[in-house]
Short mmCIF file of C-alpha atoms in Angstrom, two decimals:
data_model
loop_
_atom_site.label_atom_id
_atom_site.label_comp_id
_atom_site.label_asym_id
_atom_site.label_seq_id
_atom_site.Cartn_x
_atom_site.Cartn_y
_atom_site.Cartn_z
CA MET A 211 -23.48 25.83 10.23
CA THR A 212 -20.63 23.63 12.68
CA GLU A 213 -20.95 19.85 12.68
CA GLN A 214 -20.50 18.59 15.78
CA THR A 215 -18.27 15.02 16.34
CA GLU A 216 -16.52 13.71 18.95
CA ARG A 217 -13.17 13.66 17.51
CA VAL A 218 -11.72 15.25 14.91
CA ALA A 219 -8.67 15.06 12.59
CA LEU A 220 -6.45 17.16 9.66
CA ILE A 221 -4.69 14.47 7.57
CA THR A 222 -2.43 16.49 5.19
CA GLY A 223 -1.43 14.30 2.45
CA GLY A 224 -4.67 12.86 2.46
CA SER A 225 -6.07 12.95 -1.34
CA GLY A 226 -3.55 9.50 -2.22
CA GLY A 227 -1.22 6.62 -1.23
CA ILE A 228 -0.68 6.53 2.65
CA GLY A 229 -2.52 9.20 3.73
CA ARG A 230 -5.75 8.15 1.87
CA SER A 231 -5.64 4.85 3.37
CA ILE A 232 -5.12 7.11 6.61
CA ALA A 233 -8.13 9.39 6.06
CA LEU A 234 -10.55 6.10 5.45
CA ARG A 235 -9.09 4.41 8.60
CA LEU A 236 -10.26 6.95 11.14
CA ALA A 237 -12.98 7.66 9.24
CA GLU A 238 -14.02 3.75 9.85
CA ASP A 239 -13.10 4.39 13.29
CA GLY A 240 -15.32 7.53 13.71
CA ILE A 241 -13.29 10.60 13.47
CA ALA A 242 -14.95 13.72 11.14
CA VAL A 243 -12.01 13.76 8.85
CA ALA A 244 -10.68 16.97 6.97
CA VAL A 245 -8.82 15.72 4.30
CA HIS A 246 -5.88 17.82 3.12
CA TYR A 247 -5.08 18.73 -0.31
CA SER A 248 -2.45 20.50 -2.46
CA GLY A 249 -2.51 19.82 -6.41
CA SER A 250 -5.17 16.91 -6.36
CA ARG A 251 -8.19 18.27 -5.72
CA GLU A 252 -10.49 15.20 -7.36
CA ARG A 253 -8.36 12.87 -5.64
CA ALA A 254 -9.38 14.69 -2.57
CA HIS A 255 -12.78 14.71 -3.14
CA ASP A 256 -12.53 11.37 -3.77
CA VAL A 257 -11.56 10.23 -0.94
CA VAL A 258 -14.09 12.60 0.96
CA ASP A 259 -17.06 10.53 -1.13
CA ARG A 260 -15.75 7.11 -0.13
CA ILE A 261 -15.67 8.60 3.59
CA HIS A 262 -19.39 9.65 3.15
CA GLY A 263 -20.22 6.24 1.74
CA ILE A 264 -19.32 5.13 4.91
CA GLY A 265 -21.46 6.88 6.98
CA GLY A 266 -18.35 8.96 7.98
CA ARG A 267 -17.98 13.28 8.05
CA ALA A 268 -15.39 14.28 6.12
CA ILE A 269 -15.14 18.01 4.26
CA THR A 270 -11.79 18.80 1.95
CA VAL A 271 -8.78 21.56 3.33
CA SER A 272 -6.25 22.80 1.10
CA GLY A 273 -3.12 24.41 0.77
CA ASP A 274 0.80 24.93 0.69
CA VAL A 275 2.29 23.11 4.07
CA ALA A 276 5.46 25.10 4.14
CA ASP A 277 2.82 28.36 3.60
CA GLU A 278 1.80 29.18 7.43
CA THR A 279 -1.50 31.64 6.53
CA ALA A 280 -2.95 28.42 3.76
CA MET A 281 -2.32 26.23 6.64
CA ALA A 282 -3.32 28.15 8.95
CA ALA A 283 -7.44 28.69 7.38
CA ALA A 284 -7.13 24.54 6.82
CA PHE A 285 -6.79 24.53 10.49
CA ALA A 286 -9.86 26.95 10.91
CA GLU A 287 -11.91 25.38 8.36
CA THR A 288 -11.72 22.70 10.53
CA THR A 289 -12.13 24.04 13.22
CA GLU A 290 -15.16 25.56 12.35
CA ARG A 291 -17.16 22.81 10.20
CA PHE A 292 -16.31 20.11 13.38
CA GLY A 293 -15.84 22.36 16.14
CA GLY A 294 -11.92 21.11 16.76
CA VAL A 295 -9.06 18.96 16.36
CA ASP A 296 -7.73 16.68 18.12
CA VAL A 297 -5.69 15.34 15.53
CA VAL A 298 -3.12 15.90 13.23
CA VAL A 299 -1.41 13.85 10.56
CA HIS A 300 1.50 15.01 8.24
CA THR A 301 1.86 12.62 5.78
CA ALA A 302 3.20 15.35 3.16
CA GLY A 303 6.07 15.70 1.66
CA VAL A 304 8.13 15.21 -1.73
CA MET A 305 10.74 12.70 -2.42
CA PRO A 306 12.83 13.99 -5.86
CA LEU A 307 16.14 11.39 -5.07
CA ALA A 308 19.74 12.04 -6.90
CA PRO A 309 23.13 11.16 -5.69
CA ILE A 310 24.54 14.17 -3.58
CA ALA A 311 26.79 14.82 -5.87
CA ASP A 312 24.19 14.84 -9.03
CA MET A 313 21.57 17.82 -6.70
CA ASP A 314 20.30 20.21 -8.52
CA LEU A 315 20.35 23.14 -4.87
CA ALA A 316 17.13 24.28 -6.65
CA VAL A 317 15.65 21.38 -5.88
CA PHE A 318 17.40 20.36 -2.09
CA ASP A 319 16.09 23.85 -1.75
CA GLU A 320 12.33 22.56 -2.17
CA VAL A 321 13.22 19.27 -0.31
CA GLN A 322 13.37 21.00 2.50
CA ARG A 323 11.24 23.66 1.93
CA THR A 324 8.27 20.89 2.06
CA ASN A 325 9.51 18.47 4.52
CA VAL A 326 11.18 20.25 7.10
CA ARG A 327 9.68 24.38 6.54
CA GLY A 328 5.79 22.43 5.89
CA THR A 329 6.71 19.84 9.00
CA PHE A 330 7.91 22.76 11.48
CA VAL A 331 4.26 24.97 10.08
CA VAL A 332 1.84 21.90 10.19
CA ASP A 333 3.22 21.05 13.89
CA GLN A 334 3.69 25.06 14.45
CA LEU A 335 -0.12 24.86 14.17
CA ALA A 336 -1.30 22.09 15.72
CA ALA A 337 0.77 22.66 18.81
CA ARG A 338 -1.42 25.75 18.92
CA ALA A 339 -5.19 23.74 17.72
CA VAL A 340 -4.58 20.19 19.20
CA ARG A 341 -7.04 19.76 21.92
CA SER A 342 -6.19 17.74 25.10
CA GLY A 343 -6.37 14.00 24.84
CA GLY A 344 -5.16 14.99 21.01
CA ALA A 345 -2.01 13.28 19.37
CA ILE A 346 0.06 15.07 16.48
CA ILE A 347 1.77 12.31 13.63
CA ASN A 348 4.62 13.16 11.89
CA PHE A 349 5.42 10.71 8.30
CA SER A 350 10.02 10.13 9.19
CA THR A 351 11.06 7.08 6.83
CA SER A 352 12.58 4.30 7.29
CA VAL A 353 15.62 5.70 4.45
CA THR A 354 17.02 7.60 7.85
CA ARG A 355 18.18 3.52 8.57
CA LEU A 356 18.57 2.23 5.46
CA GLN A 357 20.98 4.73 4.32
CA PRO A 358 20.93 3.36 0.67
CA PRO A 359 22.47 5.83 -2.55
CA SER A 360 20.37 9.40 -3.93
CA TYR A 361 18.53 9.50 -0.96
CA GLY A 362 20.67 11.55 0.44
CA ALA A 363 18.33 15.41 0.43
CA TYR A 364 15.15 13.28 1.22
CA ALA A 365 16.77 11.04 4.29
CA ALA A 366 18.54 14.52 5.45
CA SER A 367 15.33 16.26 5.47
CA LYS A 368 13.42 13.60 7.66
CA GLY A 369 15.82 13.29 9.73
CA ALA A 370 15.39 16.67 10.70
CA VAL A 371 11.15 16.03 11.08
CA GLU A 372 12.16 13.33 14.08
CA ALA A 373 14.65 16.20 15.67
CA LEU A 374 11.56 18.31 15.92
CA THR A 375 9.19 15.58 16.40
CA LEU A 376 10.74 14.66 19.78
CA ILE A 377 11.13 17.88 21.19
CA LEU A 378 7.48 19.08 20.28
CA ALA A 379 6.94 16.10 22.25
CA ARG A 380 8.69 17.88 25.24
CA GLU A 381 7.20 20.76 24.86
CA LEU A 382 3.96 19.83 25.00
CA ARG A 383 4.37 18.80 28.25
CA GLY A 384 1.38 18.26 30.80
CA ARG A 385 -0.89 19.66 28.24
CA ASP A 386 -2.41 15.62 27.82
CA ILE A 387 -0.88 15.25 23.82
CA THR A 388 1.41 12.31 22.28
CA VAL A 389 3.64 13.18 19.66
CA ASN A 390 4.84 10.43 16.96
CA ALA A 391 6.59 9.96 13.95
CA VAL A 392 6.02 6.93 12.16
CA ALA A 393 8.61 5.54 10.11
CA PRO A 394 7.39 3.45 6.57
CA GLY A 395 9.43 1.40 4.88
CA PRO A 396 8.85 0.42 0.79
CA THR A 397 5.53 0.35 0.62
CA ASP A 398 3.56 -0.12 -2.72
CA THR A 399 1.92 3.78 -3.40
CA PRO A 400 2.23 5.71 -6.93
CA LEU A 401 5.04 7.08 -5.09
CA PHE A 402 7.48 4.15 -4.50
CA ARG A 403 6.38 2.99 -8.03
CA GLU A 404 7.22 6.16 -9.76
CA GLY A 405 9.77 5.95 -11.69
CA LYS A 406 11.30 2.05 -10.52
CA PRO A 407 11.24 -0.51 -13.47
CA GLN A 408 8.81 -3.91 -12.32
CA ALA A 409 12.48 -5.76 -11.65
CA ALA A 410 13.50 -2.99 -8.74
CA ILE A 411 10.38 -3.62 -7.32
CA ASP A 412 10.08 -7.39 -7.30
CA ALA A 413 14.13 -7.11 -5.35
CA ILE A 414 12.74 -4.45 -2.89
CA ALA A 415 10.17 -6.70 -2.37
CA GLY A 416 12.02 -9.39 -1.79
CA ALA A 417 14.17 -8.36 -0.36
CA ASN A 418 12.39 -8.00 2.69
CA PRO A 419 11.73 -10.60 5.79
CA MET A 420 7.99 -9.89 5.18
CA GLN A 421 8.58 -10.86 1.17
CA ARG A 422 6.38 -8.53 -0.02
CA LEU A 423 5.96 -4.29 -0.09
CA GLY A 424 4.38 -3.06 2.74
CA THR A 425 0.24 -1.07 2.09
CA GLY A 426 -1.04 1.92 3.48
CA ALA A 427 -3.09 -0.46 5.27
CA ASP A 428 -0.53 -1.22 7.66
CA ILE A 429 0.84 2.23 8.12
CA ALA A 430 -2.89 3.47 8.92
CA GLU A 431 -3.34 1.14 11.47
CA VAL A 432 -0.70 2.14 13.31
CA VAL A 433 -2.02 5.81 12.96
CA SER A 434 -5.05 4.49 14.51
CA ALA A 435 -3.32 3.52 17.28
CA LEU A 436 -1.79 6.18 17.62
CA ALA A 437 -4.51 8.52 16.76
CA GLY A 438 -6.74 6.53 19.36
CA ARG A 439 -5.96 4.65 22.77
CA ALA A 440 -1.84 4.21 22.10
CA ARG A 441 -1.81 6.64 24.73
CA TRP A 442 1.50 5.62 26.69
CA ILE A 443 3.90 6.20 22.54
CA ASN A 444 4.91 9.62 22.96
CA GLY A 445 8.53 11.03 21.97
CA GLN A 446 9.27 8.26 19.52
CA VAL A 447 9.66 6.78 16.18
CA LEU A 448 7.93 4.07 14.60
CA TYR A 449 9.28 2.29 12.46
CA VAL A 450 6.87 0.29 10.42
CA ASN A 451 8.94 -1.39 8.14
CA GLY A 452 7.97 -5.33 7.96
CA GLY A 453 11.51 -5.94 9.42
CA ALA A 454 13.46 -4.27 6.67
CA ALA A 455 15.75 -2.47 9.28
#
């Protein structure tokens, strides 16, 4: 049975961190949300429960973002349940860190597979599915500007994401679909905190002109604008980092 709704968003990586904040924010905007997950089923269902709790509409979908068959099924399920797709927010990614000289090439390949191929797969499907008046929002990182040691593989993958974003914006000429990338700075999520001592986290927060880390809500506010009324922003990389770079 298809549920009728005004607008629909599919959010990859919507089960945790920044993706979770975005899912909740778009639900507050009255958008029906498909919360995508790969390995965090319980967290994805928790996000859906929270959206239902505020009177919103949401489902979970799953799949490896780099697997075109799995992601095609996620798009199809979203369309079947809600009638179409208007907004795709692609937050899913991985960030293993190591100096370039030391990184295992198998790890490097996995970063590129998830972050680059995953973006290509999701963007390809989004380009076919998103309705006129919609938005495709990819995720890059302010690391492409900050360029700290040990982030070589991750920064390389996100440089590719930015290139794909700008090219797709031009390829969708005439369809009234915006394509942008959001590039957060250090944001207080479990992924950011993983493996870092508190002293290092405090130092990173203190180095920001705003004297704090970003929050999921900070990032979600920008995504809300791009998904909604900010129609004159297209083919851009937005650095959302409190002035860190």
